[in-house]
């Protein structure tokens, strides 16, 4: 029985990336499940983050840079009083701090300093390349290196401090709107430093890229099922 030829449509695909999947996991799953020959994503999400991932197929892959450059919105939570080398839960806690003296006013002042056009140093556990190698590869070998700062724009940074003082390590919800190249983990790290304390990111969801919103995104399996039905890949060859 001869297999059906793989379609090569020009599509912009909105996927809600699952927790602990890499962005390339999503690409590979769709490439195999839909037999799409030309497919790429427009902006990496960390494995421990969820939310909107834009993928382009066929001739639409020429527009990937356009989507990567658009403004992004994130929601998530950070925890004060503890740090990890990766600034999230990929690595173990390496320090603890007393948070009892921190006030909502101090947090709002720190947030203000991290809003607007700012200089930001990417996290050591990131996909930034230094001398042709990803930073996280160097970090996992325990290597230290100088990381250059970059200019990014944080247009909105909102925090909910209602949990402050309730727990020794209070969890704070946030919403951030920012430019391409902004690392949310760096903002969390720097917030802790400005408070002369520590912080790590406990959850993150990308909710918007330009005019595309998470509400319009599909699950990986949901898209594959719809695509295979639409392009006749479930029919006998």
PDB file of C-alpha atoms in Angstrom:
ATOM      1  CA  UNK A   1       0.000   0.000   0.000  1.00  0.00           C
ATOM      2  CA  UNK A   2       1.530   3.314  -1.083  1.00  0.00           C
ATOM      3  CA  UNK A   3       1.625   6.051   1.554  1.00  0.00           C
ATOM      4  CA  UNK A   4      -0.038   9.372   0.848  1.00  0.00           C
ATOM      5  CA  UNK A   5       2.206  12.289  -0.078  1.00  0.00           C
ATOM      6  CA  UNK A   6       2.855  14.726   2.775  1.00  0.00           C
ATOM      7  CA  UNK A   7       1.013  18.036   2.328  1.00  0.00           C
ATOM      8  CA  UNK A   8       3.031  21.234   2.537  1.00  0.00           C
ATOM      9  CA  UNK A   9       0.517  23.961   3.459  1.00  0.00           C
ATOM     10  CA  UNK A  10       1.456  27.523   4.418  1.00  0.00           C
ATOM     11  CA  UNK A  11       0.065  27.806   7.931  1.00  0.00           C
ATOM     12  CA  UNK A  12       0.473  29.877  11.085  1.00  0.00           C
ATOM     13  CA  UNK A  13      -0.173  27.397  13.904  1.00  0.00           C
ATOM     14  CA  UNK A  14      -0.997  28.425  17.486  1.00  0.00           C
ATOM     15  CA  UNK A  15      -0.142  25.776  20.076  1.00  0.00           C
ATOM     16  CA  UNK A  16      -0.503  25.827  23.874  1.00  0.00           C
ATOM     17  CA  UNK A  17       2.886  24.324  24.762  1.00  0.00           C
ATOM     18  CA  UNK A  18       2.650  21.607  27.422  1.00  0.00           C
ATOM     19  CA  UNK A  19       4.612  21.774  30.668  1.00  0.00           C
ATOM     20  CA  UNK A  20       8.092  20.157  30.466  1.00  0.00           C
ATOM     21  CA  UNK A  21       8.061  20.030  26.659  1.00  0.00           C
ATOM     22  CA  UNK A  22      10.754  21.913  24.778  1.00  0.00           C
ATOM     23  CA  UNK A  23       9.695  24.069  21.851  1.00  0.00           C
ATOM     24  CA  UNK A  24      11.493  21.614  19.566  1.00  0.00           C
ATOM     25  CA  UNK A  25       9.492  18.747  21.103  1.00  0.00           C
ATOM     26  CA  UNK A  26       6.363  20.457  19.774  1.00  0.00           C
ATOM     27  CA  UNK A  27       7.913  20.973  16.334  1.00  0.00           C
ATOM     28  CA  UNK A  28       9.017  17.338  16.113  1.00  0.00           C
ATOM     29  CA  UNK A  29       5.660  16.009  17.305  1.00  0.00           C
ATOM     30  CA  UNK A  30       3.752  18.027  14.709  1.00  0.00           C
ATOM     31  CA  UNK A  31       6.252  17.231  11.982  1.00  0.00           C
ATOM     32  CA  UNK A  32       5.797  13.497  12.560  1.00  0.00           C
ATOM     33  CA  UNK A  33       2.088  13.524  13.366  1.00  0.00           C
ATOM     34  CA  UNK A  34       1.126  15.747  10.431  1.00  0.00           C
ATOM     35  CA  UNK A  35       3.924  14.780   8.033  1.00  0.00           C
ATOM     36  CA  UNK A  36       4.749  18.470   7.507  1.00  0.00           C
ATOM     37  CA  UNK A  37       8.089  18.788   5.741  1.00  0.00           C
ATOM     38  CA  UNK A  38       8.867  22.439   6.468  1.00  0.00           C
ATOM     39  CA  UNK A  39       8.027  23.593  10.003  1.00  0.00           C
ATOM     40  CA  UNK A  40       9.599  25.922  12.567  1.00  0.00           C
ATOM     41  CA  UNK A  41       8.668  27.845  15.709  1.00  0.00           C
ATOM     42  CA  UNK A  42       8.721  31.606  16.226  1.00  0.00           C
ATOM     43  CA  UNK A  43      10.238  32.032  19.679  1.00  0.00           C
ATOM     44  CA  UNK A  44      11.417  29.520  22.258  1.00  0.00           C
ATOM     45  CA  UNK A  45       9.595  28.778  25.499  1.00  0.00           C
ATOM     46  CA  UNK A  46      11.538  27.170  28.346  1.00  0.00           C
ATOM     47  CA  UNK A  47      10.539  23.565  29.145  1.00  0.00           C
ATOM     48  CA  UNK A  48       9.025  24.592  32.517  1.00  0.00           C
ATOM     49  CA  UNK A  49       6.925  27.326  30.871  1.00  0.00           C
ATOM     50  CA  UNK A  50       3.575  26.808  29.168  1.00  0.00           C
ATOM     51  CA  UNK A  51       1.497  28.891  26.819  1.00  0.00           C
ATOM     52  CA  UNK A  52       1.429  30.315  23.346  1.00  0.00           C
ATOM     53  CA  UNK A  53       3.905  28.952  20.814  1.00  0.00           C
ATOM     54  CA  UNK A  54       3.628  30.098  17.200  1.00  0.00           C
ATOM     55  CA  UNK A  55       4.717  27.655  14.504  1.00  0.00           C
ATOM     56  CA  UNK A  56       4.909  28.325  10.771  1.00  0.00           C
ATOM     57  CA  UNK A  57       4.796  25.751   8.003  1.00  0.00           C
ATOM     58  CA  UNK A  58       5.519  25.784   4.284  1.00  0.00           C
ATOM     59  CA  UNK A  59       5.999  29.244   2.800  1.00  0.00           C
ATOM     60  CA  UNK A  60       4.879  30.845   6.069  1.00  0.00           C
ATOM     61  CA  UNK A  61       8.276  29.933   7.582  1.00  0.00           C
ATOM     62  CA  UNK A  62       9.555  33.065   5.830  1.00  0.00           C
ATOM     63  CA  UNK A  63       7.509  35.087   8.360  1.00  0.00           C
ATOM     64  CA  UNK A  64       9.045  33.533  11.485  1.00  0.00           C
ATOM     65  CA  UNK A  65      11.316  36.523  12.165  1.00  0.00           C
ATOM     66  CA  UNK A  66       8.303  38.820  11.903  1.00  0.00           C
ATOM     67  CA  UNK A  67       6.433  36.937  14.633  1.00  0.00           C
ATOM     68  CA  UNK A  68       9.524  36.627  16.838  1.00  0.00           C
ATOM     69  CA  UNK A  69       9.903  40.417  16.840  1.00  0.00           C
ATOM     70  CA  UNK A  70       6.405  41.100  18.184  1.00  0.00           C
ATOM     71  CA  UNK A  71       5.538  42.197  21.718  1.00  0.00           C
ATOM     72  CA  UNK A  72       4.826  39.408  24.201  1.00  0.00           C
ATOM     73  CA  UNK A  73       2.724  39.056  27.345  1.00  0.00           C
ATOM     74  CA  UNK A  74       3.347  36.644  30.204  1.00  0.00           C
ATOM     75  CA  UNK A  75       1.646  35.733  33.463  1.00  0.00           C
ATOM     76  CA  UNK A  76       3.206  33.696  36.220  1.00  0.00           C
ATOM     77  CA  UNK A  77       4.346  33.471  39.810  1.00  0.00           C
ATOM     78  CA  UNK A  78       7.609  34.154  41.593  1.00  0.00           C
ATOM     79  CA  UNK A  79       8.679  33.162  45.088  1.00  0.00           C
ATOM     80  CA  UNK A  80      10.676  35.471  47.340  1.00  0.00           C
ATOM     81  CA  UNK A  81      13.287  34.281  49.817  1.00  0.00           C
ATOM     82  CA  UNK A  82      14.910  31.499  47.799  1.00  0.00           C
ATOM     83  CA  UNK A  83      17.177  31.255  44.777  1.00  0.00           C
ATOM     84  CA  UNK A  84      18.197  28.583  42.299  1.00  0.00           C
ATOM     85  CA  UNK A  85      21.019  28.777  39.715  1.00  0.00           C
ATOM     86  CA  UNK A  86      18.490  28.567  36.867  1.00  0.00           C
ATOM     87  CA  UNK A  87      16.057  31.038  38.553  1.00  0.00           C
ATOM     88  CA  UNK A  88      13.315  28.427  38.198  1.00  0.00           C
ATOM     89  CA  UNK A  89      12.732  24.872  39.405  1.00  0.00           C
ATOM     90  CA  UNK A  90      15.052  23.211  36.879  1.00  0.00           C
ATOM     91  CA  UNK A  91      17.835  23.327  39.505  1.00  0.00           C
ATOM     92  CA  UNK A  92      17.932  22.893  43.288  1.00  0.00           C
ATOM     93  CA  UNK A  93      17.682  25.719  45.828  1.00  0.00           C
ATOM     94  CA  UNK A  94      21.078  27.205  46.605  1.00  0.00           C
ATOM     95  CA  UNK A  95      20.237  30.004  49.108  1.00  0.00           C
ATOM     96  CA  UNK A  96      17.506  31.221  51.462  1.00  0.00           C
ATOM     97  CA  UNK A  97      16.701  34.710  52.760  1.00  0.00           C
ATOM     98  CA  UNK A  98      14.513  36.285  55.444  1.00  0.00           C
ATOM     99  CA  UNK A  99      11.534  37.998  53.770  1.00  0.00           C
ATOM    100  CA  UNK A 100       9.843  39.395  56.875  1.00  0.00           C
ATOM    101  CA  UNK A 101      11.065  42.970  56.317  1.00  0.00           C
ATOM    102  CA  UNK A 102       9.936  43.279  52.722  1.00  0.00           C
ATOM    103  CA  UNK A 103       6.987  45.621  52.128  1.00  0.00           C
ATOM    104  CA  UNK A 104       4.611  45.981  49.165  1.00  0.00           C
ATOM    105  CA  UNK A 105       6.007  49.478  48.642  1.00  0.00           C
ATOM    106  CA  UNK A 106       9.544  48.113  48.297  1.00  0.00           C
ATOM    107  CA  UNK A 107       8.377  45.566  45.744  1.00  0.00           C
ATOM    108  CA  UNK A 108       6.538  48.206  43.725  1.00  0.00           C
ATOM    109  CA  UNK A 109       9.649  50.418  43.730  1.00  0.00           C
ATOM    110  CA  UNK A 110      11.760  47.483  42.487  1.00  0.00           C
ATOM    111  CA  UNK A 111       9.193  46.751  39.770  1.00  0.00           C
ATOM    112  CA  UNK A 112       9.332  50.399  38.728  1.00  0.00           C
ATOM    113  CA  UNK A 113      13.104  50.143  38.266  1.00  0.00           C
ATOM    114  CA  UNK A 114      12.582  47.096  36.039  1.00  0.00           C
ATOM    115  CA  UNK A 115      10.024  48.819  33.792  1.00  0.00           C
ATOM    116  CA  UNK A 116      10.802  50.722  30.618  1.00  0.00           C
ATOM    117  CA  UNK A 117      13.962  50.388  28.553  1.00  0.00           C
ATOM    118  CA  UNK A 118      16.460  48.505  30.712  1.00  0.00           C
ATOM    119  CA  UNK A 119      19.782  46.700  30.501  1.00  0.00           C
ATOM    120  CA  UNK A 120      19.304  42.988  31.129  1.00  0.00           C
ATOM    121  CA  UNK A 121      21.746  40.099  31.524  1.00  0.00           C
ATOM    122  CA  UNK A 122      20.300  36.763  30.314  1.00  0.00           C
ATOM    123  CA  UNK A 123      20.189  33.888  32.825  1.00  0.00           C
ATOM    124  CA  UNK A 124      23.169  31.543  32.807  1.00  0.00           C
ATOM    125  CA  UNK A 125      20.692  28.722  32.090  1.00  0.00           C
ATOM    126  CA  UNK A 126      19.462  30.072  28.750  1.00  0.00           C
ATOM    127  CA  UNK A 127      19.703  29.351  25.032  1.00  0.00           C
ATOM    128  CA  UNK A 128      21.902  32.381  24.333  1.00  0.00           C
ATOM    129  CA  UNK A 129      25.000  31.370  22.363  1.00  0.00           C
ATOM    130  CA  UNK A 130      28.503  32.270  23.567  1.00  0.00           C
ATOM    131  CA  UNK A 131      31.322  31.252  21.217  1.00  0.00           C
ATOM    132  CA  UNK A 132      28.899  29.038  19.322  1.00  0.00           C
ATOM    133  CA  UNK A 133      27.621  27.133  22.368  1.00  0.00           C
ATOM    134  CA  UNK A 134      24.401  27.505  24.358  1.00  0.00           C
ATOM    135  CA  UNK A 135      24.843  29.055  27.804  1.00  0.00           C
ATOM    136  CA  UNK A 136      22.898  26.257  29.498  1.00  0.00           C
ATOM    137  CA  UNK A 137      25.385  23.700  28.135  1.00  0.00           C
ATOM    138  CA  UNK A 138      28.247  25.599  29.759  1.00  0.00           C
ATOM    139  CA  UNK A 139      26.251  26.071  32.982  1.00  0.00           C
ATOM    140  CA  UNK A 140      25.522  22.359  33.288  1.00  0.00           C
ATOM    141  CA  UNK A 141      29.272  21.692  33.138  1.00  0.00           C
ATOM    142  CA  UNK A 142      29.814  24.196  35.945  1.00  0.00           C
ATOM    143  CA  UNK A 143      31.670  26.688  33.756  1.00  0.00           C
ATOM    144  CA  UNK A 144      31.613  30.398  34.559  1.00  0.00           C
ATOM    145  CA  UNK A 145      31.635  33.046  31.854  1.00  0.00           C
ATOM    146  CA  UNK A 146      30.989  36.719  31.231  1.00  0.00           C
ATOM    147  CA  UNK A 147      27.543  37.354  29.782  1.00  0.00           C
ATOM    148  CA  UNK A 148      26.931  40.615  27.958  1.00  0.00           C
ATOM    149  CA  UNK A 149      23.884  42.674  28.833  1.00  0.00           C
ATOM    150  CA  UNK A 150      21.276  43.639  26.256  1.00  0.00           C
ATOM    151  CA  UNK A 151      18.702  46.407  26.017  1.00  0.00           C
ATOM    152  CA  UNK A 152      15.092  45.238  26.331  1.00  0.00           C
ATOM    153  CA  UNK A 153      11.798  47.022  26.911  1.00  0.00           C
ATOM    154  CA  UNK A 154       9.365  46.101  29.678  1.00  0.00           C
ATOM    155  CA  UNK A 155       6.244  48.132  28.963  1.00  0.00           C
ATOM    156  CA  UNK A 156       4.101  46.678  31.767  1.00  0.00           C
ATOM    157  CA  UNK A 157       5.079  44.895  34.991  1.00  0.00           C
ATOM    158  CA  UNK A 158       2.232  44.228  37.433  1.00  0.00           C
ATOM    159  CA  UNK A 159       2.503  42.288  40.699  1.00  0.00           C
ATOM    160  CA  UNK A 160       0.018  41.037  43.290  1.00  0.00           C
ATOM    161  CA  UNK A 161       1.568  41.278  46.749  1.00  0.00           C
ATOM    162  CA  UNK A 162      -1.424  40.018  48.762  1.00  0.00           C
ATOM    163  CA  UNK A 163       0.517  36.900  49.853  1.00  0.00           C
ATOM    164  CA  UNK A 164       3.389  38.972  51.240  1.00  0.00           C
ATOM    165  CA  UNK A 165       3.851  38.267  54.949  1.00  0.00           C
ATOM    166  CA  UNK A 166       1.532  35.252  54.882  1.00  0.00           C
ATOM    167  CA  UNK A 167       4.290  32.692  54.293  1.00  0.00           C
ATOM    168  CA  UNK A 168       8.063  32.770  54.912  1.00  0.00           C
ATOM    169  CA  UNK A 169       8.528  32.343  51.142  1.00  0.00           C
ATOM    170  CA  UNK A 170       5.634  34.361  49.690  1.00  0.00           C
ATOM    171  CA  UNK A 171       4.415  33.619  46.189  1.00  0.00           C
ATOM    172  CA  UNK A 172       3.692  36.694  44.074  1.00  0.00           C
ATOM    173  CA  UNK A 173       1.624  36.671  40.893  1.00  0.00           C
ATOM    174  CA  UNK A 174       2.793  38.849  38.016  1.00  0.00           C
ATOM    175  CA  UNK A 175       1.869  40.021  34.542  1.00  0.00           C
ATOM    176  CA  UNK A 176       4.552  41.315  32.169  1.00  0.00           C
ATOM    177  CA  UNK A 177       4.387  42.839  28.689  1.00  0.00           C
ATOM    178  CA  UNK A 178       7.790  43.075  27.042  1.00  0.00           C
ATOM    179  CA  UNK A 179       9.848  43.214  23.872  1.00  0.00           C
ATOM    180  CA  UNK A 180      11.579  40.441  21.982  1.00  0.00           C
ATOM    181  CA  UNK A 181      14.611  39.046  23.809  1.00  0.00           C
ATOM    182  CA  UNK A 182      13.355  39.766  27.337  1.00  0.00           C
ATOM    183  CA  UNK A 183      14.040  37.014  29.853  1.00  0.00           C
ATOM    184  CA  UNK A 184      11.337  36.818  32.518  1.00  0.00           C
ATOM    185  CA  UNK A 185      13.677  34.818  34.752  1.00  0.00           C
ATOM    186  CA  UNK A 186      16.157  37.709  34.603  1.00  0.00           C
ATOM    187  CA  UNK A 187      13.432  40.112  35.740  1.00  0.00           C
ATOM    188  CA  UNK A 188      12.619  37.771  38.634  1.00  0.00           C
ATOM    189  CA  UNK A 189      16.303  37.432  39.552  1.00  0.00           C
ATOM    190  CA  UNK A 190      16.839  41.193  39.409  1.00  0.00           C
ATOM    191  CA  UNK A 191      13.718  41.866  41.470  1.00  0.00           C
ATOM    192  CA  UNK A 192      15.192  39.720  44.232  1.00  0.00           C
ATOM    193  CA  UNK A 193      18.531  41.523  43.979  1.00  0.00           C
ATOM    194  CA  UNK A 194      16.898  44.975  44.161  1.00  0.00           C
ATOM    195  CA  UNK A 195      15.139  43.844  47.348  1.00  0.00           C
ATOM    196  CA  UNK A 196      18.519  42.644  48.709  1.00  0.00           C
ATOM    197  CA  UNK A 197      16.888  39.251  48.912  1.00  0.00           C
ATOM    198  CA  UNK A 198      16.335  36.362  46.511  1.00  0.00           C
ATOM    199  CA  UNK A 199      13.645  35.149  44.113  1.00  0.00           C
ATOM    200  CA  UNK A 200      12.931  32.384  41.650  1.00  0.00           C
ATOM    201  CA  UNK A 201      10.172  31.827  39.106  1.00  0.00           C
ATOM    202  CA  UNK A 202       7.700  29.129  40.099  1.00  0.00           C
ATOM    203  CA  UNK A 203       5.455  29.239  37.008  1.00  0.00           C
ATOM    204  CA  UNK A 204       5.219  31.015  33.655  1.00  0.00           C
ATOM    205  CA  UNK A 205       2.675  31.147  30.848  1.00  0.00           C
ATOM    206  CA  UNK A 206       2.995  33.124  27.625  1.00  0.00           C
ATOM    207  CA  UNK A 207      -0.458  34.537  26.972  1.00  0.00           C
ATOM    208  CA  UNK A 208       0.079  36.744  23.916  1.00  0.00           C
ATOM    209  CA  UNK A 209       2.420  37.328  20.963  1.00  0.00           C
ATOM    210  CA  UNK A 210       1.437  40.465  19.040  1.00  0.00           C
ATOM    211  CA  UNK A 211      -2.271  40.065  18.276  1.00  0.00           C
ATOM    212  CA  UNK A 212      -2.245  36.278  18.818  1.00  0.00           C
ATOM    213  CA  UNK A 213      -3.666  35.122  22.162  1.00  0.00           C
ATOM    214  CA  UNK A 214      -3.497  31.892  24.141  1.00  0.00           C
ATOM    215  CA  UNK A 215      -7.297  31.567  23.927  1.00  0.00           C
ATOM    216  CA  UNK A 216      -6.928  30.778  20.218  1.00  0.00           C
ATOM    217  CA  UNK A 217      -4.250  28.112  20.722  1.00  0.00           C
ATOM    218  CA  UNK A 218      -4.821  24.362  20.357  1.00  0.00           C
ATOM    219  CA  UNK A 219      -3.315  21.428  22.183  1.00  0.00           C
ATOM    220  CA  UNK A 220      -0.680  19.445  20.314  1.00  0.00           C
ATOM    221  CA  UNK A 221      -2.903  16.381  19.977  1.00  0.00           C
ATOM    222  CA  UNK A 222      -5.943  18.482  19.120  1.00  0.00           C
ATOM    223  CA  UNK A 223      -4.147  20.158  16.231  1.00  0.00           C
ATOM    224  CA  UNK A 224      -2.746  16.866  14.917  1.00  0.00           C
ATOM    225  CA  UNK A 225      -6.200  15.275  14.954  1.00  0.00           C
ATOM    226  CA  UNK A 226      -7.798  18.224  13.160  1.00  0.00           C
ATOM    227  CA  UNK A 227      -4.982  18.497  10.635  1.00  0.00           C
ATOM    228  CA  UNK A 228      -4.964  14.801   9.755  1.00  0.00           C
ATOM    229  CA  UNK A 229      -8.729  14.878   9.235  1.00  0.00           C
ATOM    230  CA  UNK A 230      -8.627  18.083   7.159  1.00  0.00           C
ATOM    231  CA  UNK A 231      -5.835  16.844   4.879  1.00  0.00           C
ATOM    232  CA  UNK A 232      -7.105  13.289   4.557  1.00  0.00           C
ATOM    233  CA  UNK A 233      -4.184  11.638   6.344  1.00  0.00           C
ATOM    234  CA  UNK A 234      -6.524   9.285   8.180  1.00  0.00           C
ATOM    235  CA  UNK A 235      -7.881   7.856   4.931  1.00  0.00           C
ATOM    236  CA  UNK A 236      -6.518   4.646   3.335  1.00  0.00           C
ATOM    237  CA  UNK A 237      -3.859   5.349   0.660  1.00  0.00           C
TER     238      UNK A 237
END
